[in-house]
Short mmCIF file of C-alpha atoms in Angstrom, two decimals:
data_model
loop_
_atom_site.label_atom_id
_atom_site.label_comp_id
_atom_site.label_asym_id
_atom_site.label_seq_id
_atom_site.Cartn_x
_atom_site.Cartn_y
_atom_site.Cartn_z
CA MET A 1 -55.80 -5.94 -35.22
CA PRO A 2 -53.35 -5.53 -32.19
CA ARG A 3 -54.68 -2.91 -29.58
CA THR A 4 -51.22 -1.90 -28.69
CA THR A 5 -47.63 -1.66 -29.90
CA ALA A 6 -45.97 -3.47 -26.94
CA GLY A 7 -46.26 -7.11 -28.32
CA PRO A 8 -48.58 -9.94 -28.18
CA GLU A 9 -48.47 -10.54 -24.28
CA LEU A 10 -50.07 -7.42 -23.67
CA ASP A 11 -52.66 -7.96 -26.40
CA HIS A 12 -53.28 -11.17 -25.09
CA LEU A 13 -53.73 -9.85 -21.36
CA ILE A 14 -56.11 -7.09 -22.96
CA SER A 15 -58.06 -10.03 -24.80
CA LEU A 16 -58.53 -12.06 -21.35
CA LEU A 17 -59.24 -8.55 -19.61
CA SER A 18 -62.11 -7.80 -22.10
CA ARG A 19 -63.79 -11.04 -21.12
CA LEU A 20 -64.49 -9.97 -17.52
CA PRO A 21 -68.29 -8.55 -16.93
CA GLY A 22 -68.37 -4.93 -17.81
CA TYR A 23 -65.34 -4.71 -19.92
CA GLY A 24 -64.62 -4.55 -23.50
CA PRO A 25 -61.56 -3.86 -25.75
CA ARG A 26 -61.44 -0.14 -24.68
CA SER A 27 -61.69 -0.56 -21.01
CA ALA A 28 -59.49 -3.43 -20.97
CA THR A 29 -56.85 -1.50 -22.59
CA ARG A 30 -57.50 1.06 -20.20
CA ALA A 31 -57.23 -1.38 -17.15
CA ALA A 32 -54.02 -2.75 -18.63
CA LEU A 33 -52.24 0.64 -18.59
CA HIS A 34 -53.68 1.45 -15.20
CA MET A 35 -52.08 -1.78 -14.02
CA LEU A 36 -48.83 -1.21 -15.83
CA ARG A 37 -48.59 2.17 -14.23
CA LYS A 38 -49.32 0.50 -10.70
CA ARG A 39 -47.30 -2.66 -11.07
CA GLU A 40 -46.12 -3.11 -7.56
CA GLN A 41 -49.34 -1.96 -5.95
CA VAL A 42 -52.02 -3.35 -8.31
CA MET A 43 -50.71 -5.71 -11.19
CA LYS A 44 -48.35 -7.96 -9.14
CA PRO A 45 -50.65 -8.49 -6.25
CA LEU A 46 -53.44 -9.01 -8.49
CA ALA A 47 -51.82 -11.93 -10.12
CA ALA A 48 -50.69 -13.52 -7.19
CA ALA A 49 -54.30 -13.01 -5.56
CA LEU A 50 -55.95 -14.75 -8.57
CA GLU A 51 -53.47 -17.69 -8.58
CA ARG A 52 -54.01 -18.24 -5.09
CA VAL A 53 -57.75 -18.01 -4.99
CA ALA A 54 -58.02 -20.16 -8.38
CA GLU A 55 -56.23 -22.94 -6.21
CA THR A 56 -57.78 -22.75 -3.12
CA VAL A 57 -61.60 -21.78 -3.49
CA LYS A 58 -63.42 -24.97 -3.99
CA PRO A 59 -67.24 -25.81 -3.65
CA CYS A 60 -68.07 -27.14 -0.22
CA THR A 61 -68.99 -30.94 -0.55
CA VAL A 62 -71.88 -30.61 1.97
CA CYS A 63 -73.71 -27.39 0.70
CA GLY A 64 -72.06 -26.16 -2.35
CA ASN A 65 -70.89 -22.75 -1.35
CA TRP A 66 -67.52 -22.03 -2.32
CA ASP A 67 -64.61 -21.78 0.22
CA ALA A 68 -60.86 -22.16 1.08
CA GLN A 69 -62.04 -24.89 3.27
CA ASP A 70 -64.17 -28.00 3.38
CA PRO A 71 -66.72 -28.06 4.44
CA CYS A 72 -67.33 -24.44 4.15
CA SER A 73 -67.06 -21.78 7.11
CA ILE A 74 -70.73 -21.91 7.02
CA CYS A 75 -71.58 -25.73 7.24
CA SER A 76 -68.69 -25.92 10.06
CA ASP A 77 -69.87 -22.88 12.16
CA GLU A 78 -71.04 -24.64 15.48
CA GLY A 79 -72.95 -21.60 16.22
CA ARG A 80 -75.52 -21.86 13.49
CA ASP A 81 -78.74 -23.23 13.47
CA ARG A 82 -78.75 -26.76 11.86
CA SER A 83 -82.48 -27.04 11.60
CA VAL A 84 -82.85 -24.64 8.81
CA ILE A 85 -81.48 -24.80 5.27
CA CYS A 86 -81.89 -21.93 2.89
CA VAL A 87 -81.81 -23.44 -0.83
CA VAL A 88 -80.35 -20.62 -2.96
CA GLN A 89 -79.62 -20.63 -7.07
CA ASP A 90 -75.72 -19.38 -6.82
CA VAL A 91 -72.78 -18.68 -4.19
CA SER A 92 -73.52 -14.95 -5.29
CA ASP A 93 -76.91 -15.28 -3.24
CA VAL A 94 -75.11 -16.70 -0.10
CA TRP A 95 -72.88 -13.70 0.00
CA ALA A 96 -75.87 -11.46 -0.27
CA LEU A 97 -78.01 -13.35 2.24
CA GLU A 98 -74.74 -13.27 4.66
CA ARG A 99 -74.11 -9.67 3.93
CA ALA A 100 -77.61 -8.58 5.03
CA ARG A 101 -77.15 -10.81 8.16
CA ALA A 102 -80.56 -12.23 7.05
CA HIS A 103 -80.16 -15.91 7.97
CA ASN A 104 -78.52 -17.81 10.79
CA GLY A 105 -79.30 -21.22 9.34
CA LEU A 106 -77.31 -23.46 6.79
CA TYR A 107 -77.65 -22.98 2.96
CA HIS A 108 -77.81 -25.24 0.05
CA VAL A 109 -76.48 -24.06 -3.46
CA LEU A 110 -78.35 -25.58 -6.15
CA GLY A 111 -75.71 -24.18 -8.77
CA GLY A 112 -78.37 -22.83 -11.30
CA LEU A 113 -82.25 -23.24 -12.16
CA ILE A 114 -84.25 -25.65 -14.01
CA SER A 115 -84.49 -24.25 -17.45
CA PRO A 116 -86.11 -26.13 -20.15
CA LEU A 117 -85.21 -23.76 -22.64
CA ASP A 118 -81.48 -23.72 -21.66
CA GLY A 119 -81.61 -27.45 -21.62
CA VAL A 120 -80.97 -27.56 -17.64
CA GLY A 121 -82.80 -30.22 -15.98
CA PRO A 122 -82.93 -31.23 -11.98
CA GLU A 123 -80.03 -33.57 -12.61
CA ASP A 124 -77.86 -30.76 -13.77
CA LEU A 125 -78.56 -29.10 -10.15
CA ARG A 126 -77.56 -30.41 -6.67
CA MET A 127 -81.06 -31.81 -6.09
CA ARG A 128 -80.07 -35.05 -5.08
CA GLU A 129 -77.84 -33.79 -2.53
CA LEU A 130 -80.53 -31.66 -1.21
CA SER A 131 -82.91 -34.70 -0.94
CA ALA A 132 -80.33 -36.34 1.23
CA ARG A 133 -79.80 -33.45 3.46
CA SER A 134 -83.50 -32.94 4.20
CA SER A 135 -83.43 -36.44 5.49
CA GLU A 136 -81.15 -35.84 8.24
CA PRO A 137 -83.10 -35.80 11.43
CA ASN A 138 -81.86 -32.48 12.56
CA VAL A 139 -83.46 -30.76 9.46
CA LEU A 140 -86.86 -29.04 10.35
CA GLU A 141 -87.22 -26.25 7.77
CA ILE A 142 -86.07 -25.52 4.03
CA ILE A 143 -86.46 -22.07 2.93
CA MET A 144 -86.88 -21.70 -1.19
CA ALA A 145 -84.63 -18.73 -1.62
CA LEU A 146 -84.93 -18.90 -5.27
CA PRO A 147 -85.79 -15.83 -7.81
CA ALA A 148 -89.33 -14.65 -8.44
CA THR A 149 -88.77 -15.44 -12.07
CA VAL A 150 -90.40 -18.66 -14.06
CA ASP A 151 -87.31 -20.67 -13.59
CA GLY A 152 -86.62 -19.90 -10.30
CA GLN A 153 -90.16 -20.84 -9.23
CA THR A 154 -90.50 -23.88 -11.35
CA THR A 155 -86.94 -25.02 -9.54
CA ALA A 156 -88.97 -24.14 -6.10
CA HIS A 157 -91.94 -25.97 -7.24
CA TYR A 158 -89.91 -29.13 -8.38
CA ALA A 159 -87.78 -29.08 -5.04
CA SER A 160 -91.08 -28.75 -2.94
CA GLU A 161 -92.55 -31.79 -4.61
CA MET A 162 -89.53 -33.81 -4.15
CA LEU A 163 -89.21 -33.04 -0.49
CA GLU A 164 -93.04 -33.47 0.34
CA GLY A 165 -93.62 -36.32 3.09
CA ARG A 166 -90.35 -35.96 4.80
CA GLY A 167 -91.61 -34.29 7.55
CA VAL A 168 -89.83 -30.77 6.97
CA THR A 169 -91.70 -27.45 6.51
CA ILE A 170 -91.18 -25.90 3.16
CA THR A 171 -91.14 -22.23 3.08
CA GLY A 172 -90.59 -19.46 0.72
CA MET A 173 -89.85 -15.73 0.91
CA ALA A 174 -92.33 -13.20 1.31
CA ARG A 175 -93.07 -10.96 -1.98
CA GLY A 176 -93.90 -7.60 -1.51
CA VAL A 177 -92.75 -3.79 -2.02
CA PRO A 178 -88.99 -3.74 -1.60
CA VAL A 179 -87.76 -1.64 1.55
CA GLY A 180 -87.17 1.85 0.03
CA GLY A 181 -89.51 1.20 -3.04
CA GLU A 182 -91.58 3.58 -4.63
CA LEU A 183 -94.99 2.43 -5.73
CA ASP A 184 -95.01 3.90 -9.09
CA VAL A 185 -91.79 2.24 -10.32
CA LEU A 186 -92.84 -1.11 -9.33
CA ASP A 187 -94.32 -3.79 -12.00
CA GLU A 188 -98.05 -4.49 -11.53
CA GLY A 189 -97.31 -8.23 -10.59
CA THR A 190 -95.33 -7.17 -7.36
CA LEU A 191 -98.04 -4.38 -6.45
CA ALA A 192 -101.02 -6.83 -7.06
CA ALA A 193 -99.01 -9.45 -4.89
CA ALA A 194 -98.11 -7.02 -1.95
CA LEU A 195 -101.62 -5.81 -1.73
CA LYS A 196 -102.90 -9.18 -1.87
CA ALA A 197 -100.65 -10.12 0.82
CA ARG A 198 -101.67 -7.04 2.85
CA ARG A 199 -100.98 -7.34 6.62
CA PRO A 200 -101.93 -5.52 9.82
CA VAL A 201 -99.92 -2.40 10.77
CA MET B 1 -67.49 -6.06 6.08
CA PRO B 2 -66.37 -8.90 3.79
CA ARG B 3 -67.96 -9.33 0.32
CA THR B 4 -68.22 -13.00 0.53
CA THR B 5 -68.04 -15.80 2.89
CA ALA B 6 -65.03 -17.68 1.08
CA GLY B 7 -62.44 -16.21 3.24
CA PRO B 8 -60.06 -13.50 3.24
CA GLU B 9 -58.22 -14.54 -0.04
CA LEU B 10 -61.34 -14.01 -2.13
CA ASP B 11 -62.49 -10.82 -0.64
CA HIS B 12 -58.43 -9.33 -1.10
CA LEU B 13 -58.79 -10.37 -4.62
CA ILE B 14 -62.13 -8.49 -5.00
CA SER B 15 -60.82 -5.50 -3.27
CA LEU B 16 -57.92 -5.48 -5.54
CA LEU B 17 -60.43 -5.83 -8.65
CA SER B 18 -62.52 -3.02 -7.35
CA ARG B 19 -59.45 -0.82 -7.58
CA LEU B 20 -59.67 -1.41 -11.68
CA PRO B 21 -60.79 1.68 -13.61
CA GLY B 22 -64.66 1.10 -14.02
CA TYR B 23 -64.90 -1.45 -11.34
CA GLY B 24 -66.34 -0.84 -8.03
CA PRO B 25 -66.99 -3.52 -5.06
CA ARG B 26 -70.06 -4.98 -6.62
CA SER B 27 -69.10 -5.26 -10.19
CA ALA B 28 -65.46 -6.91 -8.75
CA THR B 29 -67.55 -9.25 -7.06
CA ARG B 30 -69.28 -10.29 -10.20
CA ALA B 31 -66.21 -10.49 -11.79
CA ALA B 32 -64.36 -12.51 -9.17
CA LEU B 33 -67.42 -14.99 -9.21
CA HIS B 34 -67.32 -15.10 -13.13
CA MET B 35 -63.64 -16.08 -12.91
CA LEU B 36 -64.04 -18.50 -10.23
CA ARG B 37 -66.77 -20.31 -12.81
CA LYS B 38 -64.19 -20.04 -15.69
CA ARG B 39 -60.79 -20.82 -13.56
CA GLU B 40 -59.15 -22.83 -16.51
CA GLN B 41 -60.27 -20.58 -19.18
CA VAL B 42 -60.02 -17.29 -17.76
CA MET B 43 -58.85 -17.01 -14.04
CA LYS B 44 -55.34 -19.00 -14.30
CA PRO B 45 -54.52 -17.61 -17.78
CA LEU B 46 -55.12 -14.03 -16.52
CA ALA B 47 -52.92 -14.75 -13.33
CA ALA B 48 -50.15 -15.97 -15.83
CA ALA B 49 -50.56 -13.20 -18.16
CA LEU B 50 -50.57 -10.30 -15.42
CA GLU B 51 -47.30 -12.06 -13.97
CA ARG B 52 -45.77 -11.98 -17.37
CA VAL B 53 -46.48 -8.57 -18.44
CA ALA B 54 -45.67 -7.27 -15.13
CA GLU B 55 -42.10 -8.62 -15.71
CA THR B 56 -41.32 -7.99 -19.37
CA VAL B 57 -43.29 -4.84 -20.39
CA LYS B 58 -40.73 -1.69 -19.75
CA PRO B 59 -40.52 1.52 -20.98
CA CYS B 60 -38.44 2.14 -24.13
CA THR B 61 -34.96 4.02 -22.93
CA VAL B 62 -35.02 5.95 -26.30
CA CYS B 63 -39.07 7.05 -26.77
CA GLY B 64 -40.46 6.29 -23.46
CA ASN B 65 -43.17 3.93 -25.02
CA TRP B 66 -43.66 0.39 -23.27
CA ASP B 67 -42.66 -2.68 -25.01
CA ALA B 68 -41.14 -6.21 -23.94
CA GLN B 69 -38.11 -5.15 -26.19
CA ASP B 70 -35.60 -1.99 -25.58
CA PRO B 71 -35.62 -0.12 -27.79
CA CYS B 72 -38.97 -0.77 -28.49
CA SER B 73 -40.39 -2.33 -31.27
CA ILE B 74 -41.37 1.07 -33.10
CA CYS B 75 -37.78 2.37 -32.46
CA SER B 76 -35.93 -0.53 -33.97
CA ASP B 77 -38.45 -0.67 -36.93
CA GLU B 78 -35.96 -0.25 -39.83
CA GLY B 79 -39.00 0.66 -42.01
CA ARG B 80 -40.40 3.55 -40.04
CA ASP B 81 -39.39 7.43 -41.12
CA ARG B 82 -36.73 8.41 -38.63
CA SER B 83 -36.83 11.82 -39.51
CA VAL B 84 -40.26 12.72 -37.75
CA ILE B 85 -40.88 12.59 -34.12
CA CYS B 86 -44.50 12.72 -33.06
CA VAL B 87 -44.52 13.95 -29.13
CA VAL B 88 -47.30 12.44 -27.06
CA GLN B 89 -48.66 12.51 -23.59
CA ASP B 90 -49.05 9.27 -22.94
CA VAL B 91 -48.40 4.99 -23.83
CA SER B 92 -52.04 4.96 -24.90
CA ASP B 93 -51.53 7.66 -27.48
CA VAL B 94 -48.94 5.89 -29.11
CA TRP B 95 -51.38 2.82 -29.09
CA ALA B 96 -54.32 4.84 -30.75
CA LEU B 97 -52.37 6.51 -33.09
CA GLU B 98 -51.22 2.85 -34.45
CA ARG B 99 -54.38 1.53 -34.64
CA ALA B 100 -55.19 4.50 -36.76
CA ARG B 101 -52.04 4.11 -39.00
CA ALA B 102 -51.73 7.84 -38.73
CA HIS B 103 -48.23 7.78 -38.09
CA ASN B 104 -45.27 6.20 -39.80
CA GLY B 105 -42.10 8.02 -37.91
CA LEU B 106 -40.82 7.60 -34.47
CA TYR B 107 -42.70 8.65 -30.95
CA HIS B 108 -41.68 10.43 -28.06
CA VAL B 109 -43.51 9.67 -24.75
CA LEU B 110 -43.51 12.40 -22.29
CA GLY B 111 -45.31 10.89 -19.68
CA GLY B 112 -47.55 13.44 -18.61
CA LEU B 113 -48.17 17.21 -19.18
CA ILE B 114 -47.15 20.21 -17.33
CA SER B 115 -49.66 20.99 -14.86
CA PRO B 116 -48.96 23.79 -12.31
CA LEU B 117 -52.12 22.93 -10.18
CA ASP B 118 -50.67 19.30 -9.85
CA GLY B 119 -47.23 20.12 -9.08
CA VAL B 120 -46.07 18.68 -12.29
CA GLY B 121 -43.19 20.67 -13.98
CA PRO B 122 -41.30 19.99 -17.16
CA GLU B 123 -38.33 18.26 -15.09
CA ASP B 124 -40.96 15.64 -14.29
CA LEU B 125 -41.41 14.98 -18.01
CA ARG B 126 -39.10 13.33 -20.64
CA MET B 127 -38.25 16.92 -22.04
CA ARG B 128 -34.80 16.42 -21.50
CA GLU B 129 -34.58 13.43 -23.43
CA LEU B 130 -36.70 15.06 -26.37
CA SER B 131 -34.25 18.03 -26.30
CA ALA B 132 -31.67 15.35 -26.92
CA ARG B 133 -33.39 13.47 -29.73
CA SER B 134 -34.36 16.57 -31.42
CA SER B 135 -30.35 17.32 -31.85
CA GLU B 136 -29.84 14.35 -33.92
CA PRO B 137 -29.06 15.03 -37.55
CA ASN B 138 -31.67 12.96 -39.25
CA VAL B 139 -34.47 14.37 -37.28
CA LEU B 140 -36.39 17.11 -39.49
CA GLU B 141 -39.85 17.59 -37.67
CA ILE B 142 -41.46 17.27 -34.54
CA ILE B 143 -45.28 17.15 -33.89
CA MET B 144 -46.81 17.97 -30.96
CA ALA B 145 -49.70 15.78 -30.75
CA LEU B 146 -50.75 16.68 -27.52
CA PRO B 147 -54.42 17.20 -25.97
CA ALA B 148 -56.19 20.35 -26.83
CA THR B 149 -56.53 21.32 -23.26
CA VAL B 150 -54.77 24.12 -21.19
CA ASP B 151 -52.28 21.47 -19.79
CA GLY B 152 -51.59 20.05 -23.06
CA GLN B 153 -51.29 23.36 -24.99
CA THR B 154 -48.97 24.64 -22.16
CA THR B 155 -46.72 21.56 -22.41
CA ALA B 156 -46.72 22.08 -26.29
CA HIS B 157 -45.86 25.71 -25.97
CA TYR B 158 -43.14 24.77 -23.39
CA ALA B 159 -41.49 22.21 -25.69
CA SER B 160 -41.62 24.24 -28.78
CA GLU B 161 -39.77 27.22 -27.21
CA MET B 162 -37.14 24.71 -25.89
CA LEU B 163 -36.78 23.13 -29.59
CA GLU B 164 -36.59 26.82 -31.11
CA GLY B 165 -33.23 27.50 -33.21
CA ARG B 166 -32.57 23.69 -33.48
CA GLY B 167 -33.28 23.60 -37.32
CA VAL B 168 -36.33 21.27 -36.85
CA THR B 169 -39.74 22.17 -37.88
CA ILE B 170 -42.02 21.96 -35.13
CA THR B 171 -45.81 20.95 -36.12
CA GLY B 172 -49.10 20.54 -34.17
CA MET B 173 -52.20 18.45 -35.15
CA ALA B 174 -54.94 19.90 -36.98
CA ARG B 175 -57.95 21.45 -35.08
CA GLY B 176 -61.40 20.96 -36.45
CA VAL B 177 -64.59 19.00 -36.73
CA PRO B 178 -64.09 15.45 -35.98
CA VAL B 179 -64.96 13.09 -38.60
CA GLY B 180 -68.43 12.04 -38.52
CA GLY B 181 -69.04 14.73 -36.03
CA GLU B 182 -72.35 16.54 -35.66
CA LEU B 183 -71.98 20.46 -35.81
CA ASP B 184 -74.87 21.02 -33.07
CA VAL B 185 -73.16 18.97 -30.33
CA LEU B 186 -69.62 20.43 -30.95
CA ASP B 187 -68.36 23.16 -28.20
CA GLU B 188 -68.07 26.70 -29.41
CA GLY B 189 -64.26 26.79 -29.41
CA THR B 190 -64.07 23.85 -31.63
CA LEU B 191 -66.86 25.50 -34.05
CA ALA B 192 -65.08 28.86 -33.88
CA ALA B 193 -61.54 27.41 -34.65
CA ALA B 194 -62.84 25.07 -37.64
CA LEU B 195 -64.50 28.00 -39.11
CA LYS B 196 -61.38 30.21 -39.05
CA ALA B 197 -59.26 27.43 -40.44
CA ARG B 198 -61.47 26.83 -43.37
CA ARG B 199 -59.92 25.39 -46.52
CA PRO B 200 -61.13 25.33 -50.12
CA VAL B 201 -63.08 22.00 -50.97
#
């Protein structure tokens, strides 16, 4: 049944909006109404921005990060430390680490994790590219910044084995209590790992 | 601070998305990422649909409902009862009543409610158009389907007074217990009104 009486085009717009994360038919209808009210300030600029981003933002051929330029702005930034490559699952992890200003080296975006249950193997990820980059003479350290999940750790393990004997140091992120984290809401695994890896204050 | 490293265009897109109802910077970033992954299936069709709807969907000059045609599909539907006009606050109310198949007459969209606190007076609404339509000889009944709030009832009262003596019957929606509504979660006003307006079973 159509959501509106304004014809098939608005209903098509609502059905597209309702596929966005966090949106369903109701909230998509509300969003469409909101945009129709703010046609010049929101709707038309949004249409133009979507079109432009869809055309220009592409994966970097070096590291897999998305950018409007190739190599991406991080790979082509001469001010960054080219001896450290941070391996991440996805582009959103690059964005998160950059917002935290946590890493001044380069990145390598795998584009997923090894997941036998979902039928994702190493050949579906950017593993071969990582292997090639690790052999470049300037690379000294590779940080596995992958999730602390089964798939994340499987992937980190696979990559570490692949890179063994290349003369690069392989590191992983520290596990422990998150900054601002209350102890009584943390899971047992994190608590046990944080206590085991305790350090002098 | 930019949300991403992919350049100003993606950040501009995210800032536009974050103005949609229910979205903030984080969820807008997630939505942008989702769309970049589904460029051909979601992002480009959405850009095209937004552009098309922004260009074509306009208010009906008769009733104020939004449609790609003018008069709108409801006003120009010969199968509808032209003797009853249902007055609503907004286009979304037309959509809701149509989805419920609750009304087979015409509509009149006021485009808001009288609200002295927000500086909205009758002259900011489509009151003059309602007055003109109510004088058409075929109109017998006008239903005030306005919210059961202070502003809604003020507006209904104003419109009813304006239409007095035109020979049309003015009605309002029944107040009572919503279908499927539990009594113990309903407010006192609704309970008292529903009990007072009790009817033989």
